[in-house]
Short mmCIF file of C-alpha atoms in Angstrom, two decimals:
data_model
loop_
_atom_site.label_atom_id
_atom_site.label_comp_id
_atom_site.label_asym_id
_atom_site.label_seq_id
_atom_site.Cartn_x
_atom_site.Cartn_y
_atom_site.Cartn_z
CA MET W 12 139.74 61.27 101.98
CA THR W 13 142.55 59.06 103.42
CA ALA W 14 146.08 57.99 102.35
CA ASP W 15 147.38 54.42 102.33
CA ARG W 16 151.23 54.04 102.46
CA ALA W 17 151.29 50.24 102.03
CA ARG W 18 152.72 50.40 98.46
CA GLY W 19 156.11 51.90 99.32
CA ALA W 20 157.05 54.99 97.33
CA LEU W 21 153.45 55.55 96.25
CA ALA W 22 150.49 56.29 98.46
CA VAL W 23 146.94 55.37 97.57
CA LEU W 24 144.33 58.05 98.05
CA GLN W 25 140.89 56.83 99.08
CA ASP W 26 137.67 58.64 99.86
CA ALA W 27 135.74 58.24 103.14
CA ASP W 28 134.01 55.12 101.79
CA GLY W 29 137.30 53.40 100.91
CA LYS W 30 137.04 53.85 97.17
CA PHE W 31 140.29 54.21 95.20
CA LEU W 32 141.02 57.71 93.92
CA CYS W 33 144.65 57.81 92.73
CA GLU W 34 148.27 57.14 93.68
CA VAL W 35 150.72 59.90 94.62
CA PRO W 36 154.29 59.97 95.91
CA CYS W 37 154.40 59.57 99.68
CA GLY W 38 156.27 62.83 100.06
CA TYR W 39 153.18 64.76 99.05
CA ILE W 40 150.96 63.19 101.71
CA VAL W 41 151.33 65.28 104.84
CA GLU W 42 148.25 64.29 106.86
CA PRO W 43 144.88 62.57 106.33
CA THR W 44 142.24 64.62 104.50
CA ALA W 45 139.11 62.88 105.75
CA SER W 46 138.26 66.07 107.70
CA ALA W 47 137.32 67.80 104.42
CA TYR W 48 134.42 65.37 104.00
CA HIS W 49 133.18 66.12 107.50
CA ILE W 50 133.43 69.86 106.89
CA ARG W 51 131.28 69.56 103.76
CA ARG W 52 128.78 67.41 105.64
CA GLU W 53 128.52 69.93 108.50
CA ARG W 54 128.05 72.78 105.99
CA ALA W 55 125.23 70.86 104.32
CA ARG W 56 123.58 70.27 107.70
CA ALA W 57 123.88 73.97 108.55
CA GLN W 58 122.26 74.92 105.23
CA ARG W 59 119.38 72.51 105.89
CA ARG W 60 118.90 74.02 109.36
CA ARG W 61 118.83 77.55 107.93
CA ARG W 62 116.29 76.55 105.28
CA ALA W 63 114.09 74.88 107.92
CA MET W 64 114.26 77.98 110.13
CA LEU W 65 113.34 80.21 107.18
CA ARG W 66 110.33 78.02 106.39
CA ARG W 67 109.17 78.25 110.03
CA ARG W 68 109.51 82.04 109.99
CA VAL W 69 107.52 82.31 106.76
CA ALA W 70 104.78 80.06 108.17
CA LEU W 71 104.60 82.15 111.36
CA THR W 72 104.37 85.40 109.38
CA VAL W 73 101.55 84.02 107.23
CA ALA W 74 99.69 82.86 110.36
CA LEU W 75 99.99 86.30 112.01
CA LEU W 76 98.79 88.09 108.87
CA THR W 77 95.82 85.71 108.64
CA VAL W 78 94.83 86.39 112.26
CA ALA W 79 95.15 90.15 111.72
CA ALA W 80 92.97 89.97 108.61
CA LEU W 81 90.30 88.01 110.50
CA LEU W 82 90.30 90.53 113.35
CA ALA W 83 90.01 93.42 110.91
CA ALA W 84 87.05 91.73 109.21
CA LEU W 85 85.21 91.00 112.46
CA MET W 86 85.68 94.32 114.28
CA PRO W 87 83.51 97.33 113.39
CA TRP W 88 85.36 100.11 111.65
CA SER W 89 84.67 103.78 111.59
CA GLY W 90 86.42 106.63 109.92
CA SER W 91 87.14 107.09 106.29
CA GLY W 92 89.25 103.96 105.72
CA ALA W 93 92.79 103.85 104.38
CA ALA W 94 91.69 104.18 100.76
CA ASP W 95 89.35 107.04 101.52
CA LYS W 96 91.58 109.03 103.86
CA PRO W 97 91.67 112.63 102.62
CA LYS W 98 95.04 114.21 102.07
CA ASP W 99 95.39 117.70 103.43
CA THR W 100 97.85 119.48 101.17
CA THR W 101 97.38 122.81 102.94
CA ALA W 102 98.03 121.63 106.50
CA GLY W 103 101.38 122.03 108.22
CA THR W 104 104.22 119.54 108.04
CA LEU W 105 104.94 116.79 110.55
CA GLU W 106 107.65 118.97 112.13
CA GLU W 107 104.79 120.79 113.88
CA VAL W 108 104.25 117.72 116.04
CA HIS W 109 107.31 118.52 118.12
CA GLN W 110 106.41 122.15 118.68
CA PRO W 111 104.54 123.30 121.81
CA THR W 112 100.82 123.55 121.22
CA ALA W 113 98.73 126.32 122.79
CA VAL W 114 95.16 125.07 123.24
CA LEU W 115 92.80 128.05 123.14
CA LEU W 116 89.39 127.66 124.70
CA PRO W 117 86.32 128.98 122.89
CA SER W 118 84.93 132.36 123.87
CA SER W 119 81.38 131.03 124.13
CA GLY W 120 79.62 127.92 125.35
CA THR W 121 81.99 127.44 128.32
CA VAL W 122 81.12 125.77 131.60
CA ALA W 123 82.14 127.52 134.81
CA GLY W 124 85.25 125.93 136.30
CA TYR W 125 85.65 123.41 133.47
CA VAL W 126 88.80 123.15 131.39
CA PRO W 127 88.93 120.44 128.71
CA ASN W 128 91.56 117.76 129.19
CA ALA W 129 94.66 118.74 127.20
CA ALA W 130 95.44 115.16 126.09
CA GLU W 131 91.87 114.70 124.84
CA VAL W 132 91.96 118.01 122.98
CA GLU W 133 95.25 117.07 121.31
CA ALA W 134 94.05 113.60 120.27
CA LEU W 135 90.77 114.96 118.93
CA ALA W 136 92.59 117.68 116.98
CA LYS W 137 94.76 115.01 115.34
CA LEU W 138 91.65 112.98 114.58
CA ILE W 139 90.00 115.96 112.90
CA TYR W 140 93.19 116.53 110.92
CA GLY W 141 93.17 112.96 109.60
CA GLU W 142 89.45 112.35 109.18
CA ALA W 143 88.11 115.76 108.21
CA GLY W 144 91.08 118.03 107.57
CA ILE W 145 89.89 118.93 104.07
CA VAL W 146 86.15 118.80 104.76
CA PRO W 147 84.89 122.31 103.85
CA SER W 148 82.56 122.55 106.85
CA THR W 149 83.29 123.30 110.50
CA THR W 150 79.97 121.63 111.40
CA GLU W 151 81.04 118.39 109.75
CA GLN W 152 84.45 118.58 111.39
CA ALA W 153 82.76 119.01 114.78
CA ALA W 154 80.61 115.96 114.00
CA VAL W 155 83.75 113.79 114.04
CA VAL W 156 84.31 114.83 117.66
CA TRP W 157 80.65 114.25 118.53
CA CYS W 158 80.92 110.77 116.99
CA VAL W 159 83.75 109.98 119.43
CA LEU W 160 81.72 111.32 122.38
CA ASN W 161 78.69 109.31 121.28
CA ARG W 162 80.87 106.21 121.51
CA VAL W 163 82.02 107.17 124.99
CA ASP W 164 78.35 107.08 126.04
CA ASP W 165 77.60 103.87 124.11
CA PRO W 166 78.15 100.60 126.07
CA ARG W 167 79.58 98.91 122.95
CA PHE W 168 82.68 101.11 123.09
CA PRO W 169 85.30 102.19 125.66
CA ASP W 170 84.42 104.76 128.32
CA THR W 171 87.01 107.45 127.65
CA VAL W 172 87.86 109.71 124.74
CA LEU W 173 91.43 108.46 124.39
CA GLU W 174 90.43 104.79 124.56
CA VAL W 175 87.78 105.32 121.89
CA ILE W 176 90.19 107.12 119.55
CA GLU W 177 93.08 104.69 120.05
CA ALA W 178 91.02 101.47 119.88
CA PRO W 179 92.43 99.09 117.21
CA TYR W 180 90.83 99.01 113.76
CA GLN W 181 88.54 101.97 114.43
CA PHE W 182 89.58 105.43 113.26
CA SER W 183 91.96 104.92 110.36
CA GLY W 184 92.36 108.69 110.03
CA TYR W 185 94.02 109.01 113.44
CA ASP W 186 97.77 109.03 113.83
CA PRO W 187 99.55 110.20 117.01
CA GLU W 188 102.27 111.67 114.78
CA TYR W 189 99.88 114.10 113.10
CA PRO W 190 100.30 117.81 113.87
CA VAL W 191 97.96 119.65 116.21
CA LYS W 192 96.54 122.57 114.24
CA GLU W 193 95.30 125.42 116.40
CA GLU W 194 91.93 125.68 114.65
CA PHE W 195 91.24 121.98 115.24
CA ALA W 196 92.34 122.21 118.88
CA ILE W 197 89.93 125.12 119.43
CA LEU W 198 87.12 123.19 117.79
CA ALA W 199 87.83 120.06 119.85
CA ALA W 200 87.86 122.09 123.08
CA ASP W 201 84.59 123.75 122.08
CA VAL W 202 82.82 120.44 121.47
CA LEU W 203 84.17 118.97 124.72
CA THR W 204 82.84 121.98 126.59
CA ARG W 205 79.38 121.66 125.02
CA TYR W 206 79.41 117.93 125.79
CA ARG W 207 80.26 118.64 129.44
CA ALA W 208 77.40 121.15 129.64
CA GLU W 209 75.01 118.56 128.22
CA ARG W 210 76.11 115.98 130.80
CA ASP W 211 75.52 118.56 133.51
CA GLY W 212 71.89 118.79 132.39
CA GLU W 213 71.97 121.75 130.03
CA GLU W 214 69.79 121.52 126.93
CA ASN W 215 70.42 122.77 123.40
CA VAL W 216 74.19 122.94 123.88
CA GLY W 217 74.88 123.05 120.15
CA ARG W 218 75.16 119.37 119.37
CA VAL W 219 75.52 118.86 115.59
CA LEU W 220 75.24 115.05 115.56
CA PRO W 221 72.55 113.03 117.37
CA ALA W 222 73.72 110.68 120.12
CA GLU W 223 72.86 107.49 118.23
CA TYR W 224 75.34 108.18 115.39
CA CYS W 225 78.53 106.27 116.23
CA PHE W 226 79.93 105.50 112.77
CA PHE W 227 80.99 107.29 109.62
CA THR W 228 82.61 106.54 106.29
CA GLY W 229 84.31 108.90 103.87
CA ASP W 230 84.32 109.31 100.13
CA GLY W 231 87.60 111.24 99.99
CA ARG W 232 85.89 114.60 100.39
CA ARG W 233 83.05 114.34 102.90
CA ASN W 234 82.09 112.03 105.78
CA HIS W 235 78.73 110.29 106.03
CA PHE W 236 77.49 109.47 109.55
CA THR W 237 75.34 106.44 110.35
CA THR W 238 73.85 104.66 113.36
CA GLU W 239 75.26 101.30 112.27
CA TRP W 240 78.45 100.34 110.48
CA LYS W 241 78.10 100.51 106.69
CA SER W 242 74.47 101.52 106.90
CA THR W 243 73.12 103.40 103.90
CA ASP W 244 70.88 105.58 106.07
CA CYS W 245 73.10 108.64 106.60
CA PHE W 246 72.48 111.64 108.83
CA GLY W 247 70.94 114.55 106.91
CA TRP W 248 72.36 117.44 108.98
CA THR W 249 68.99 118.36 110.43
CA LEU W 250 70.30 119.90 113.65
CA GLU W 251 70.94 123.63 113.94
CA SER W 252 74.65 124.40 113.83
CA GLN W 253 76.43 126.90 116.03
CA TYR W 254 79.23 127.28 113.52
CA THR W 255 79.62 129.43 110.45
CA ASP W 256 80.62 127.12 107.62
#
């Protein structure tokens, strides 16, 4: 908006395009007002930039979610799945995570000079908690650990216990924030010890799940172990168990 003083006592107000707006006494015109138009124009540009940036962010988010969904569909899953994950209402609270954990070794089935890795015992105990915490069978809880160890020996999967457990899109029942219950830590250490004995050449160590079973799915109460992902041919618990269920 600009002011024209050519008419004496009255000033003509015009917009930025030169169009007549009105006449006012010259005393009221202090300085040109064309800057107001530029301010509005800059604000409009800033709004357009913000909207364009928002659209780019939304497009990027959609692209990332699409890639994640494709990866989840292509990679083999094991564990009970998010919808099937059992909820343990009798287990301790998450505050237990920050408390020191005493890992007790089993009184039988030990290997001379062998002590299970503490990090592996802790991770396996958390896995049992999430995948089989409410399963009413120690044998079936031990099978979850044997499933991990079967993967360690299988060339399709990583070569260490921790890598197998923490692999993306695999065990949905594992969470590093889960508590380490003493009974699950003892069971994990026991299975690790039997596994070590088997690798050292000992037979009949008390394996409860055959070596070819690397997958399982859950129904909210029990887990069903298979040799291939989503196979309907489930293990029938034909091996002798060393545990009292």
